[in-house]
CSV table of C-alpha atoms in Angstrom, one decimal:
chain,number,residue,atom,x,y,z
A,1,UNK,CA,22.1,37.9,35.3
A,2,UNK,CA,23.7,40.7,37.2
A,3,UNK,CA,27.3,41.3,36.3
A,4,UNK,CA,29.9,43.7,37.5
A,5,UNK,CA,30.0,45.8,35.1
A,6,UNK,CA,26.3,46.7,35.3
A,7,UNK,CA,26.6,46.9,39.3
A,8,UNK,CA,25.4,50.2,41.3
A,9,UNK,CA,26.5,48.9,44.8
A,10,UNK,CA,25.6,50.0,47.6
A,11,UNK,CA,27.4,48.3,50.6
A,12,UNK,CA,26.6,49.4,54.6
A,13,UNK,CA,29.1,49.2,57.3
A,14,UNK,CA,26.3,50.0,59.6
A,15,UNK,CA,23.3,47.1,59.5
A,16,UNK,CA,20.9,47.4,57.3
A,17,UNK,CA,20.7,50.5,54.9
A,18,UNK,CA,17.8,51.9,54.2
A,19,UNK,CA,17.0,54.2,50.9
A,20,UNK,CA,13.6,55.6,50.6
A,21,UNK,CA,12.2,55.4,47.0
A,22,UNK,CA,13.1,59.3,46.0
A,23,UNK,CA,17.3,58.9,47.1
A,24,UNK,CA,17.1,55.5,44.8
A,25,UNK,CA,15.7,57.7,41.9
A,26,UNK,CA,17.9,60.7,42.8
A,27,UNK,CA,21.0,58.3,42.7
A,28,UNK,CA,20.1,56.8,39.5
A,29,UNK,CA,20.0,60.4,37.9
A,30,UNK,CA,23.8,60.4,39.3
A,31,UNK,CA,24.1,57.1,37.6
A,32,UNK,CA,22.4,58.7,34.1
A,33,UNK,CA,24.9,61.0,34.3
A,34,UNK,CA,27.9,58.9,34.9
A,35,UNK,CA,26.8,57.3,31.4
A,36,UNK,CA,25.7,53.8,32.5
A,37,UNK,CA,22.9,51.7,33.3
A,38,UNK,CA,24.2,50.4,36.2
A,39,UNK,CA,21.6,48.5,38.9
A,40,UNK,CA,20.7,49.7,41.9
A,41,UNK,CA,21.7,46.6,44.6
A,42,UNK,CA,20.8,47.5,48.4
A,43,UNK,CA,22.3,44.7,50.2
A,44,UNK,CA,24.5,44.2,53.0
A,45,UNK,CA,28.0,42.5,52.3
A,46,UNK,CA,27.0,42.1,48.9
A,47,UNK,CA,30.5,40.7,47.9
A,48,UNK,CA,30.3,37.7,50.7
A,49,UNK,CA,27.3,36.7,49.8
A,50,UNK,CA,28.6,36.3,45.8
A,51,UNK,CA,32.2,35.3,46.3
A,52,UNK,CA,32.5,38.3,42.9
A,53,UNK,CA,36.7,38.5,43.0
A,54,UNK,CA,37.4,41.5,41.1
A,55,UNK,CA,38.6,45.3,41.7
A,56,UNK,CA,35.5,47.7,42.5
A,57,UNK,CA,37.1,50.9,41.0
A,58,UNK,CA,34.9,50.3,38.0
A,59,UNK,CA,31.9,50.8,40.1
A,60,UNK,CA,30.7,53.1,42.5
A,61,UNK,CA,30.3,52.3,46.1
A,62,UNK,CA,28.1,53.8,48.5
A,63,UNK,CA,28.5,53.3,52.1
A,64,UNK,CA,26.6,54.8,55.4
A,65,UNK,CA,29.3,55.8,57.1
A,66,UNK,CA,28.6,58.0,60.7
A,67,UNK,CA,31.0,61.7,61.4
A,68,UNK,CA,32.5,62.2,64.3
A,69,UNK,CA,29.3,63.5,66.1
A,70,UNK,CA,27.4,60.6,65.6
A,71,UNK,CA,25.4,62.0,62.9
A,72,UNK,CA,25.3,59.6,59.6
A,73,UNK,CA,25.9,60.8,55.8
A,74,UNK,CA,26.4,58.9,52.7
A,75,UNK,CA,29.4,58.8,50.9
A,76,UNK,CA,29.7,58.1,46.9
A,77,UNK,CA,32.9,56.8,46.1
A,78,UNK,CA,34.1,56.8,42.1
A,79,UNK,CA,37.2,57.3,40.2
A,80,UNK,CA,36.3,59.5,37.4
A,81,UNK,CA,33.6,62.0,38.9
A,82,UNK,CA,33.4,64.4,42.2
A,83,UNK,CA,30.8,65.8,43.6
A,84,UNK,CA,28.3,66.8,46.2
A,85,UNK,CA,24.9,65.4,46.6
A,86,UNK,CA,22.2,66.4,49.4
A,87,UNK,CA,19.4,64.3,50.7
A,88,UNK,CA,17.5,66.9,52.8
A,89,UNK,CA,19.8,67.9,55.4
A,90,UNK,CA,22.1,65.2,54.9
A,91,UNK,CA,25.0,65.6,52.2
A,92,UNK,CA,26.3,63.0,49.8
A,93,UNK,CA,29.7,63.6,48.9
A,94,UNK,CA,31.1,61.4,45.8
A,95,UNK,CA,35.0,62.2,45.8
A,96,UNK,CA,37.6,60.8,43.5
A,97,UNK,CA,40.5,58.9,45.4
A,98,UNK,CA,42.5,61.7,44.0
A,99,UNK,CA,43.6,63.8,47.6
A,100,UNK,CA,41.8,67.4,47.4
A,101,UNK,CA,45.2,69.2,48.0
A,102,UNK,CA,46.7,67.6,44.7
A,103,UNK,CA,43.5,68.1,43.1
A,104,UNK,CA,42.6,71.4,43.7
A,105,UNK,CA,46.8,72.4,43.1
A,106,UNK,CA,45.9,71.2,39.2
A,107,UNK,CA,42.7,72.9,38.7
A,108,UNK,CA,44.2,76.1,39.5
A,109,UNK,CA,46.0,75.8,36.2
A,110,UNK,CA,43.0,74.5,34.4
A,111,UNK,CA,41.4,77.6,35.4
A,112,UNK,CA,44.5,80.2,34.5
A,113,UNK,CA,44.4,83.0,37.0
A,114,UNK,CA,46.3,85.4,35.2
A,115,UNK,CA,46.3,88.3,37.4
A,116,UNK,CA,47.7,86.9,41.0
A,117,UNK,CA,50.1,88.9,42.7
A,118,UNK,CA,54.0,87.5,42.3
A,119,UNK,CA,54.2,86.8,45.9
A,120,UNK,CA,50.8,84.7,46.6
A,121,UNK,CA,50.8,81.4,47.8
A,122,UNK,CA,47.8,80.0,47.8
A,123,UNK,CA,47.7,76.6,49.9
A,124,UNK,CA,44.5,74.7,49.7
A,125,UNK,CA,44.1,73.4,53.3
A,126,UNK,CA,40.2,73.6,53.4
A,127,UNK,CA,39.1,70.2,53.6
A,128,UNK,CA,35.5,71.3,53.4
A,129,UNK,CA,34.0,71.0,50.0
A,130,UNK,CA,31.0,72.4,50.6
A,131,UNK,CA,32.5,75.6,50.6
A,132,UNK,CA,35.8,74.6,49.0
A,133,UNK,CA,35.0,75.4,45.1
A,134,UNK,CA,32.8,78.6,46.3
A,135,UNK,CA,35.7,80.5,48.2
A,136,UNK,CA,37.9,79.1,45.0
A,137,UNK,CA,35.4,80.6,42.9
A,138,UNK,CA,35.7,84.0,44.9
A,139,UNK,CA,39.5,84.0,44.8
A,140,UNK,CA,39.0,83.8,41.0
A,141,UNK,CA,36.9,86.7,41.0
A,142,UNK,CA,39.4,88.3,43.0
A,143,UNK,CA,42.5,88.1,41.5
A,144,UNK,CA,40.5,88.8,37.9
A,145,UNK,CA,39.5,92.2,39.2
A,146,UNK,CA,43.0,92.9,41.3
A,147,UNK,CA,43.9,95.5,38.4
A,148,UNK,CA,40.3,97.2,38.2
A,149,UNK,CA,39.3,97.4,42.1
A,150,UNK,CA,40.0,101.5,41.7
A,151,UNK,CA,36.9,102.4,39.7
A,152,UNK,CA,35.2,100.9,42.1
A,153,UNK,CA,35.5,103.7,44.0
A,154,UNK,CA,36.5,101.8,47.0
A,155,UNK,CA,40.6,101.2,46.6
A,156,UNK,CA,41.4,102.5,49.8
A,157,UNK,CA,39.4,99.9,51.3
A,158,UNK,CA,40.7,97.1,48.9
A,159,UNK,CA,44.3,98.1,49.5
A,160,UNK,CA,43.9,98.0,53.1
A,161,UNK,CA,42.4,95.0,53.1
A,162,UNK,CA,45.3,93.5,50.8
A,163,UNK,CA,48.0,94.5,52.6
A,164,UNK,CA,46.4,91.8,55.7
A,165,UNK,CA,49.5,88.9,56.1
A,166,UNK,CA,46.7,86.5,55.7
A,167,UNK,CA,45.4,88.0,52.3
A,168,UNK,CA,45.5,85.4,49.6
A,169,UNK,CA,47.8,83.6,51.7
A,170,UNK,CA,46.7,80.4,52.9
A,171,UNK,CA,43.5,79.4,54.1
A,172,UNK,CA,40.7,82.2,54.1
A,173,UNK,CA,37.1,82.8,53.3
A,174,UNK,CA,37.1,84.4,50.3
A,175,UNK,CA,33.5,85.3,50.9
A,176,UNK,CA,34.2,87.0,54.2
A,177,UNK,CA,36.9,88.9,52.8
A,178,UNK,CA,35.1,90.0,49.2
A,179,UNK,CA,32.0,91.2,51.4
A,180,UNK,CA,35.1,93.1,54.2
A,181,UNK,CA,36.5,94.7,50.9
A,182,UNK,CA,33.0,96.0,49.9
A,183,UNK,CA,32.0,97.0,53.2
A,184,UNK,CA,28.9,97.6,52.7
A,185,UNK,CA,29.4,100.8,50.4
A,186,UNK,CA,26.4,101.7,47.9
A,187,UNK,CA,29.0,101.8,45.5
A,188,UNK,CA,28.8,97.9,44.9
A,189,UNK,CA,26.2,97.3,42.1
A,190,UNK,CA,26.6,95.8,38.7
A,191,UNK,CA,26.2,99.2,36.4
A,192,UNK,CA,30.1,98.3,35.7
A,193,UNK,CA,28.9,95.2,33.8
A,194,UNK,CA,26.9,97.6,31.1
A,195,UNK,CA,24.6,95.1,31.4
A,196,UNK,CA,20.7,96.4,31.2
A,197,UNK,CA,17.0,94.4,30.2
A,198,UNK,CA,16.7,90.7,29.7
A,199,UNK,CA,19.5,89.8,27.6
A,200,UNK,CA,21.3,86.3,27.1
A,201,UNK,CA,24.6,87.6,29.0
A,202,UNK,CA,22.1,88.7,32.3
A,203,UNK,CA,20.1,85.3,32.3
A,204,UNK,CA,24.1,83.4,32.5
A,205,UNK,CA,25.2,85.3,35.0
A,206,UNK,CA,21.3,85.0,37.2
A,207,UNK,CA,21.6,82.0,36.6
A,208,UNK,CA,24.5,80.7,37.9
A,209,UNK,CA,24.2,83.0,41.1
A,210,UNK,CA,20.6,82.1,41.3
A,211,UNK,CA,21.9,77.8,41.6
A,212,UNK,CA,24.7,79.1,43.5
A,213,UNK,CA,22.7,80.4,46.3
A,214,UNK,CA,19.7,77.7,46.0
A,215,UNK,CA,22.9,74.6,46.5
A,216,UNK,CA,23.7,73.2,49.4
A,217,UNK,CA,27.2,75.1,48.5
A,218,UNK,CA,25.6,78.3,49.6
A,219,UNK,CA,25.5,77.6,53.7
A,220,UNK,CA,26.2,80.5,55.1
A,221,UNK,CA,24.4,83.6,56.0
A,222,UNK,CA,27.3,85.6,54.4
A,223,UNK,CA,27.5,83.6,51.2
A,224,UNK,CA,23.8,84.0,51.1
A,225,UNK,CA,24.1,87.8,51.2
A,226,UNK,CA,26.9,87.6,48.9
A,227,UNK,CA,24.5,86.1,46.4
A,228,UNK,CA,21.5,87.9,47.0
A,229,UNK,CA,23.3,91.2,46.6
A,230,UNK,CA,24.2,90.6,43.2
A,231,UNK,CA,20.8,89.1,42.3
A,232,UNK,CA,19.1,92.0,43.3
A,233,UNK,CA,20.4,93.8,40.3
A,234,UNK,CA,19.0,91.1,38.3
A,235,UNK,CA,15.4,91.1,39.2
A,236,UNK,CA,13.8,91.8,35.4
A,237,UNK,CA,15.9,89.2,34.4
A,238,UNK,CA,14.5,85.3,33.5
A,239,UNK,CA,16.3,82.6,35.4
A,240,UNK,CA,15.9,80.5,32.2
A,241,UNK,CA,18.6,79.9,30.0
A,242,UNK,CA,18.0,78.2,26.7
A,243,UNK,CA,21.3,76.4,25.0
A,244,UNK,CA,21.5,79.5,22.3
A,245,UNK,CA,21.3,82.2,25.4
A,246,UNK,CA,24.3,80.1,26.4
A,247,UNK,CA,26.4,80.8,23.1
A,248,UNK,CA,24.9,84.5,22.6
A,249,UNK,CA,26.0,85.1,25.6
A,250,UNK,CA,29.5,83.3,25.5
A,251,UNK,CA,30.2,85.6,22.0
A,252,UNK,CA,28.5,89.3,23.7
A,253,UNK,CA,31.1,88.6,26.6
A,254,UNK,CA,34.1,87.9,24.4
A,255,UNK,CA,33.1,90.7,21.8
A,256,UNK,CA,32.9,93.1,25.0
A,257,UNK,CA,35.8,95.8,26.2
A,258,UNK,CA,34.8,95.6,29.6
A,259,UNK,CA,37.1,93.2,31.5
A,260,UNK,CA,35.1,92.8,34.3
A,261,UNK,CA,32.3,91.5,32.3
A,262,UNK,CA,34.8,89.1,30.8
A,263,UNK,CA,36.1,87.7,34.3
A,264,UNK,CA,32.6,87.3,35.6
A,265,UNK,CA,31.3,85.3,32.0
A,266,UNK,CA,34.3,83.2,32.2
A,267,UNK,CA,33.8,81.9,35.8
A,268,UNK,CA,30.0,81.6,34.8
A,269,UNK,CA,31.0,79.2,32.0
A,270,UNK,CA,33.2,77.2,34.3
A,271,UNK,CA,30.4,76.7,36.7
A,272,UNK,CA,28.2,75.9,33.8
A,273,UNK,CA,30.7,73.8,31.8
A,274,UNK,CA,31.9,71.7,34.6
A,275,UNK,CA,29.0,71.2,36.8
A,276,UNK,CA,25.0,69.8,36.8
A,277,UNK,CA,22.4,70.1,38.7
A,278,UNK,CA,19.9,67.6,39.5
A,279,UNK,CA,16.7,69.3,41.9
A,280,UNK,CA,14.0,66.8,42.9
A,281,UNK,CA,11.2,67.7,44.7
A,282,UNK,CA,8.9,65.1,47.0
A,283,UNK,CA,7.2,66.5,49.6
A,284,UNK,CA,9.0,68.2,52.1
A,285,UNK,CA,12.0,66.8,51.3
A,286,UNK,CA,14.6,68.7,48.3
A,287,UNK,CA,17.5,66.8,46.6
A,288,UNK,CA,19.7,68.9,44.6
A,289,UNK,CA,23.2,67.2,43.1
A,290,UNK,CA,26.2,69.2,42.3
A,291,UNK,CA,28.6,67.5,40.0
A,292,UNK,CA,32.0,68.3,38.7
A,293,UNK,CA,33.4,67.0,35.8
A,294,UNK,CA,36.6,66.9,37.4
A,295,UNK,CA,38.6,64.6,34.6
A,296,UNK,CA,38.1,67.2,31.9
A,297,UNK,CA,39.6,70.2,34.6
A,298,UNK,CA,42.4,67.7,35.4
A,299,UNK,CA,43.4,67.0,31.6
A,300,UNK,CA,43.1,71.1,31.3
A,301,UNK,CA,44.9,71.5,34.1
A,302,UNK,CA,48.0,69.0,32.9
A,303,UNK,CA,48.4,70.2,29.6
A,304,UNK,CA,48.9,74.1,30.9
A,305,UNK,CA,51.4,72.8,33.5
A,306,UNK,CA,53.6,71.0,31.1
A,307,UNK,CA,53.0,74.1,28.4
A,308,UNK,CA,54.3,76.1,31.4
A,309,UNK,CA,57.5,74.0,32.2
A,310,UNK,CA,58.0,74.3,28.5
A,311,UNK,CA,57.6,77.4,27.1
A,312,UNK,CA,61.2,78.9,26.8
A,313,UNK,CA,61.3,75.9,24.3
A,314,UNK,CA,60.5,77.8,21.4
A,315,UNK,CA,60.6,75.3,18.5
A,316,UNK,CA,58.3,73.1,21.1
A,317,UNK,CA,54.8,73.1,20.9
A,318,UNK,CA,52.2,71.9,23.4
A,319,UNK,CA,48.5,71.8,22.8
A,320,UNK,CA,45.8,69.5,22.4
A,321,UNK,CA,45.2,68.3,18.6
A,322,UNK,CA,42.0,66.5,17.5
A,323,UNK,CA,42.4,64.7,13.9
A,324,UNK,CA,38.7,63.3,12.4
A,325,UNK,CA,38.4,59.4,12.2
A,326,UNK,CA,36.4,59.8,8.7
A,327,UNK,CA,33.3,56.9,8.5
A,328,UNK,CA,32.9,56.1,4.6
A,329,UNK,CA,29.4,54.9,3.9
A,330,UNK,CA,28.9,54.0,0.3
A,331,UNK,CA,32.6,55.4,-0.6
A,332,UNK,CA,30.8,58.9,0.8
A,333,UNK,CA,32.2,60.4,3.9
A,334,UNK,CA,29.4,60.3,6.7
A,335,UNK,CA,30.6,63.2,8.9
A,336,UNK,CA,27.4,62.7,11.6
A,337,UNK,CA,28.7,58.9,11.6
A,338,UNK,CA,32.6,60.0,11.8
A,339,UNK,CA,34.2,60.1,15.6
A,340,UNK,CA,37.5,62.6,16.6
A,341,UNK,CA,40.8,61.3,17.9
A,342,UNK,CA,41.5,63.8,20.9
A,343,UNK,CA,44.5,62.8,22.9
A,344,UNK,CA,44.7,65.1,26.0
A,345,UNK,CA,48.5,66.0,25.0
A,346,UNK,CA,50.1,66.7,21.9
A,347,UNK,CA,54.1,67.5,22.1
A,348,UNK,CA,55.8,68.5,19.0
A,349,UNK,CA,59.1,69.2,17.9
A,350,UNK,CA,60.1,70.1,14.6
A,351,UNK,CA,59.0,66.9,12.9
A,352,UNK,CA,58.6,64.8,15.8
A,353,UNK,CA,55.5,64.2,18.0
A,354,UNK,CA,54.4,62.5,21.7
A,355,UNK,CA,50.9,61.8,22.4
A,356,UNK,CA,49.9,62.1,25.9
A,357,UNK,CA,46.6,61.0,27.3
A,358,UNK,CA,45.8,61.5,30.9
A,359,UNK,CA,43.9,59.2,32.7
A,360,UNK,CA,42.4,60.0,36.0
A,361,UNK,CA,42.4,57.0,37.8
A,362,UNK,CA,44.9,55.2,40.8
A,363,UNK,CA,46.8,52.5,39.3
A,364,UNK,CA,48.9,50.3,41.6
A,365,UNK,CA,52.5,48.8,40.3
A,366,UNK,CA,52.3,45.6,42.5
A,367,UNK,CA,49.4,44.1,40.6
A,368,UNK,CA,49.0,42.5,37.0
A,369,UNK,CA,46.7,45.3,36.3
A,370,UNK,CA,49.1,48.3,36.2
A,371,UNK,CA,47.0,50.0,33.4
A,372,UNK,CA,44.1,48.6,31.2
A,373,UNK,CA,44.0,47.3,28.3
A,374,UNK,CA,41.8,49.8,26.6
A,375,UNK,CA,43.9,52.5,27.6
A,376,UNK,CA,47.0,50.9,25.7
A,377,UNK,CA,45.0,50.1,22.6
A,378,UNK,CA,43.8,54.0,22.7
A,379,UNK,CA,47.5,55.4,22.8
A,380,UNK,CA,48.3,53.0,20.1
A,381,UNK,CA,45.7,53.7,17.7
A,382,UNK,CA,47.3,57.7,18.7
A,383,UNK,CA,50.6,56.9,17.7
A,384,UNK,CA,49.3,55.6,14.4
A,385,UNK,CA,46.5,58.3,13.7
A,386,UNK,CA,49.0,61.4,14.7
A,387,UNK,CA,52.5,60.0,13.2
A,388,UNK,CA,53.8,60.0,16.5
A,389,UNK,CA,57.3,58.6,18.0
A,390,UNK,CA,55.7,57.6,21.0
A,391,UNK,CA,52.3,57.9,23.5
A,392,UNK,CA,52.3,58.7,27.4
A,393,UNK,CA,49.9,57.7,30.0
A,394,UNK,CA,49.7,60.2,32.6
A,395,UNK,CA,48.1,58.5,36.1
A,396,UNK,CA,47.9,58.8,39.5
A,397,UNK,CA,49.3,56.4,42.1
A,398,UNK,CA,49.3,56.1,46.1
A,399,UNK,CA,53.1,55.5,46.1
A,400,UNK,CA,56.1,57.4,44.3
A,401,UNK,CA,57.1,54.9,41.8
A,402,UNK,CA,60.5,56.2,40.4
A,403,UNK,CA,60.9,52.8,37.9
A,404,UNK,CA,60.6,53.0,33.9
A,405,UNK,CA,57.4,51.5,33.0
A,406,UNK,CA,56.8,51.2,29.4
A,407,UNK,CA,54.7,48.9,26.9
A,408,UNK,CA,55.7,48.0,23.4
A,409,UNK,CA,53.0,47.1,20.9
A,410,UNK,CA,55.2,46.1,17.5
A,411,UNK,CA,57.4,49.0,16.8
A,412,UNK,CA,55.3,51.4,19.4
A,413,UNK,CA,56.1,52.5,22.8
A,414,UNK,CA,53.9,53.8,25.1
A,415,UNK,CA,55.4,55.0,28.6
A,416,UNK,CA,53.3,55.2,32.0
A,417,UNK,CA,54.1,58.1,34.0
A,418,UNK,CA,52.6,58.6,37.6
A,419,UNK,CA,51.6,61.8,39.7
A,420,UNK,CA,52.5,60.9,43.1
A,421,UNK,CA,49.6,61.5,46.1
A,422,UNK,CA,52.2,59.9,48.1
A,423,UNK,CA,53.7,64.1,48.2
A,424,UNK,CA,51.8,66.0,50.7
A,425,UNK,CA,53.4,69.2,48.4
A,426,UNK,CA,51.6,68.7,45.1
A,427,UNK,CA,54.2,70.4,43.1
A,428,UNK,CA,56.5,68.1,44.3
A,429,UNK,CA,54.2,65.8,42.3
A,430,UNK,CA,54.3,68.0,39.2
A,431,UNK,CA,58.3,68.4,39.1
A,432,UNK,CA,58.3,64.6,39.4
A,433,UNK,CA,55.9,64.2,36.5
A,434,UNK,CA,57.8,67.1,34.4
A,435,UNK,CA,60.9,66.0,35.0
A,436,UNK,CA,60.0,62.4,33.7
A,437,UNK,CA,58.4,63.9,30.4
A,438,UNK,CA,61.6,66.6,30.2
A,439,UNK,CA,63.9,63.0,29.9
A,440,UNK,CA,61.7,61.7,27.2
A,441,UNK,CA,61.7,65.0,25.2
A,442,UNK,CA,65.5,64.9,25.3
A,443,UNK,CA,66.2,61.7,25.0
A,444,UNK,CA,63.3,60.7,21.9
A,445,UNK,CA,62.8,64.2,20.6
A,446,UNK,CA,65.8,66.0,20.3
């Protein structure tokens, strides 16, 4: 018997929708990597036909939906991953209900760009995810290499470039403008990386570039170039990667003095970290997936925002904390059998402590199902394992919700704060969510 909770749906708003046999298997791989076993059910108005009442944010939904032009995609819809998918020419976009402005706002602290100029303002207005995360990618690199551009040889060229209004203020192509700054000059090449021969830290970085331009996230004749430029210098290099490469290369980067090698290895790992690629070949037809594993960049992203607010708190401490759940087989600790407690948020001061946990979902105050159930049994079972005062839920909601919501379980308390999509400024969002942790600090802390 099919239930909901083993339910791929896939529901057309169109008539009948029709998957050929290699999108099925190239969706299920989505599914293998979302961690479930869900089924596969192509039907139209699956839910009539059933009478199932029950919320579908557990599952994901695909539906043939038609752009503007009249031309049809497919769009994946799921709460806890983003992504983008291509069938052929067609793209597949899975998105989180999470609105890319807000989203995008908090992975630029996950990230840390620590060398941006003290008067950017960088306002994600580029709807477009296809090139979204590879002009974000390029502002990285940008700002990482702001206080080295001279040795380049080319700083006249940078500085002119810099000085443009429109420079790292607002929506731009950062691909345009990387490939304006180099103009073209032989002195572009990657000798500054003092990287030479096949070694682990050349197959990361071919690698990456080498996916980069083979995804659908490459469209454009300049990002092309932009990627084949670099690759050139990486011709007697393997595009294989083997898991140990991956740490070799990780430790050569971080034992390094160059910090232009650094910058590049670090966005290399992000791309690696955070994202998986799925090729399929059948015919003439190629399927490639890009995923992002965007609830680990939002919990990243959280926790340096609220270290941020905090830090002229001195006796306060913000980090996340893991404490080992020890499995005792035959009175003899097991450690392969043992699991971690990781709460996304530890707050301590002096010898008190808050666990946060933030859960990347929409949760909606006018129904009985605020928050689950397993979410407050996990911030309970916190409380207990870290000695805290209290836990915090951190979720997202379509409204602004400015009433105390909390849950008591015995003697524990465990507050639900919201980030609010309902501001079209998402640090309007984040002062809301600050201010309500600030409160609690002061008020159970201090």
């Amino acid at each position: 018997m099919i239930t909901m909770n083993d339910l791929f749906l896939i529901e057309n708003k169109f008539g009948e929708l029709s998957l050929s046999d290699d999108e099925i298997r190239h969706i299920q791989q989505i599914n293998y990597y979302l961690g479930s076993n869900k089924q596969i059910i192509n039907s139209t108005n699956f839910f009539s036909k059933n009478k199932f009442n029950t919320d579908t944010s557990n599952f994901i939904i695909i539906k043939n939906i038609r752009r503007h032009d009249g031309t049809p995609y497919i769009e994946l819809k799921t709460e806890n991953k983003v992504g983008i998918l291509h069938t052929g020419e067609q793209p597949i976009s899975i998105r989180p209900k999470i609105n890319e402005t807000h989203f995008m706002f908090i992975i630029d602290r996950s990230l840390q760009i620590r060398l941006r100029s003290k008067n950017e303002k960088v306002q994600y207005t580029d709807h477009n995810q296809n090139s979204l995360l590879l002009n974000y990618l390029i502002k990285v690199y940008l700002n990482s290499v702001n206080e080295y551009i001279r040795s380049w040889g080319i700083h006249t060229k940078y500085e002119k470039v810099y000085k443009k209004s429109h420079f790292l203020k607002g929506k731009i192509n950062y691909v345009d403008t990387y490939l304006d700054i180099l103009g073209g000059q032989t002195k572009f090449n990657v000798s500054f990386f003092e990287l030479t021969g096949n070694t682990p830290v050349n197959r990361l970085i071919r690698q990456v570039l080498f996916k980069l331009r083979k995804s659908e996230f490459v469209q454009t004749a300049i990002q092309k170039l932009f990627t084949t430029r670099i690759l050139q210098h990486f011709n007697d290099v393997d595009d294989k990667l083997e898991i140990s490469d991956f740490s070799e290369a990780t430790t050569l980067a971080r034992k390094s003095n160059n910090i232009l090698l650094k910058n590049i290895i670090d966005i290399s790992i992000i791309i690696l970290k955070h994202t998986y690629f799925y090729p399929h070949h059948s015919g003439n037809n190629t399927f490639v997936s890009f995923l992002i594993d965007s609830p680990i960049l939002i919990e990243d992203g959280l926790r340096e925002m609220i270290k941020e607010s905090f830090k002229t708190t001195k006796t306060l401490k913000v980090s996340k904390s893991t404490k080992q759940i020890n499995a005792i087989i035959d009175d003899k600790i097991d450690t392969k059998a043992s699991k971690n407690a990781t709460p996304d948020i530890l707050i301590e001061y002096k010898n008190k402590k808050f666990v946060l946990d933030v859960k990347y979902k929409l949760y909606d105050i006018n129904t009985n199902q605020i928050v689950a159930e397993s979410d407050l049994y996990q911030l309970s079972a916190y409380i207990d394992i870290f000695h805290a005062e209290l836990g915090i839920i951190i979720a997202f909601s379509k409204t602004t919700i400015d009433k105390e919501i909390k849950f008591t379980i015995g003697k524990k308390t465990i507050y639900l704060l919201f980030w609010s999509l309902a501001e079209k400024d998402p640090k309007k969002a984040k002062k809301l969510v600050i201010k309500e942790i600030d409160n609690l600090i002061k008020n159970k802390l201090m």
